[in-house]
PDB file of C-alpha atoms in Angstrom:
ATOM      1  CA  MET A   1     115.967  72.173  83.256  1.00 64.00           C
ATOM      2  CA  LYS A   2     115.092  73.362  86.778  1.00 78.00           C
ATOM      3  CA  GLU A   3     112.377  75.642  88.327  1.00 93.00           C
ATOM      4  CA  LEU A   4     112.674  78.699  89.670  1.00 97.00           C
ATOM      5  CA  LEU A   5     110.638  80.073  92.221  1.00 98.00           C
ATOM      6  CA  THR A   6     108.921  83.770  91.813  1.00 98.00           C
ATOM      7  CA  VAL A   7     109.606  86.476  94.480  1.00 98.00           C
ATOM      8  CA  GLN A   8     106.100  85.552  95.817  1.00 98.00           C
ATOM      9  CA  ASP A   9     107.095  81.757  96.394  1.00 98.00           C
ATOM     10  CA  VAL A  10     109.528  83.095  98.420  1.00 98.00           C
ATOM     11  CA  ALA A  11     108.278  84.931 100.267  1.00 98.00           C
ATOM     12  CA  SER A  12     105.869  82.327 101.224  1.00 97.00           C
ATOM     13  CA  LEU A  13     108.374  80.098 101.401  1.00 96.00           C
ATOM     14  CA  LEU A  14     110.430  82.740 104.023  1.00 95.00           C
ATOM     15  CA  LYS A  15     107.128  84.238 105.611  1.00 96.00           C
ATOM     16  CA  THR A  16     107.731  87.845 105.097  1.00 97.00           C
ATOM     17  CA  SER A  17     106.788  90.093 102.477  1.00 98.00           C
ATOM     18  CA  ARG A  18     106.954  90.008  98.298  1.00 98.00           C
ATOM     19  CA  GLN A  19     108.965  93.473  99.155  1.00 98.00           C
ATOM     20  CA  GLN A  20     111.621  92.144 101.531  1.00 98.00           C
ATOM     21  CA  VAL A  21     112.693  89.592  99.583  1.00 98.00           C
ATOM     22  CA  ARG A  22     112.407  91.984  96.732  1.00 98.00           C
ATOM     23  CA  LYS A  23     114.349  93.977  98.915  1.00 98.00           C
ATOM     24  CA  MET A  24     117.177  91.152  99.179  1.00 97.00           C
ATOM     25  CA  ILE A  25     117.307  90.391  95.927  1.00 97.00           C
ATOM     26  CA  ARG A  26     118.188  93.726  95.273  1.00 97.00           C
ATOM     27  CA  ASN A  27     121.239  94.239  98.615  1.00 97.00           C
ATOM     28  CA  GLY A  28     122.986  92.061  97.221  1.00 95.00           C
ATOM     29  CA  LEU A  29     122.079  88.828  99.643  1.00 94.00           C
ATOM     30  CA  LEU A  30     119.741  86.293  97.377  1.00 96.00           C
ATOM     31  CA  PRO A  31     120.878  85.683  93.868  1.00 95.00           C
ATOM     32  CA  ALA A  32     118.211  86.063  91.128  1.00 97.00           C
ATOM     33  CA  ILE A  33     117.987  87.190  87.812  1.00 96.00           C
ATOM     34  CA  ARG A  34     115.208  88.733  86.385  1.00 96.00           C
ATOM     35  CA  ILE A  35     113.426  87.504  83.485  1.00 95.00           C
ATOM     36  CA  GLY A  36     110.764  90.970  81.663  1.00 96.00           C
ATOM     37  CA  ARG A  37     110.269  92.563  84.388  1.00 95.00           C
ATOM     38  CA  GLU A  38     109.893  89.583  87.503  1.00 96.00           C
ATOM     39  CA  TRP A  39     112.697  88.611  89.377  1.00 98.00           C
ATOM     40  CA  ARG A  40     112.908  84.833  90.137  1.00 98.00           C
ATOM     41  CA  VAL A  41     115.270  82.374  92.272  1.00 98.00           C
ATOM     42  CA  ASP A  42     117.134  79.391  92.238  1.00 97.00           C
ATOM     43  CA  PRO A  43     115.961  76.790  94.817  1.00 97.00           C
ATOM     44  CA  HIS A  44     120.180  76.043  95.719  1.00 95.00           C
ATOM     45  CA  TYR A  45     120.659  79.587  95.669  1.00 94.00           C
ATOM     46  CA  LEU A  46     117.609  79.785  98.882  1.00 95.00           C
ATOM     47  CA  ARG A  47     119.284  76.771 100.277  1.00 95.00           C
ATOM     48  CA  GLU A  48     122.393  78.176 100.061  1.00 93.00           C
ATOM     49  CA  PHE A  49     121.016  81.909 101.718  1.00 91.00           C
ATOM     50  CA  LEU A  50     119.498  79.419 104.345  1.00 92.00           C
ATOM     51  CA  ASP A  51     122.212  77.996 105.693  1.00 92.00           C
ATOM     52  CA  HIS A  52     124.732  80.561 106.081  1.00 89.00           C
ATOM     53  CA  ASN A  53     122.431  83.180 107.440  1.00 85.00           C
ATOM     54  CA  MET A  54     120.562  80.213 109.720  1.00 83.00           C
ATOM     55  CA  THR A  55     123.980  78.948 111.903  1.00 72.00           C
ATOM     56  CA  GLY A  56     125.370  80.832 113.810  1.00 59.00           C
TER      57      GLY A  56
END
């Protein structure tokens, strides 16, 4: 099974707030799945997000 990142994990990696990560998820910028009340992000999708947004 693949390990999923928490909102806190993603916020730490991106050096931003948990609220900003939740906003990115809510706006469809960062794919995530909801498990109970918590959001989880597949590291693959985080890498795709970074690759897409860091080019240019």
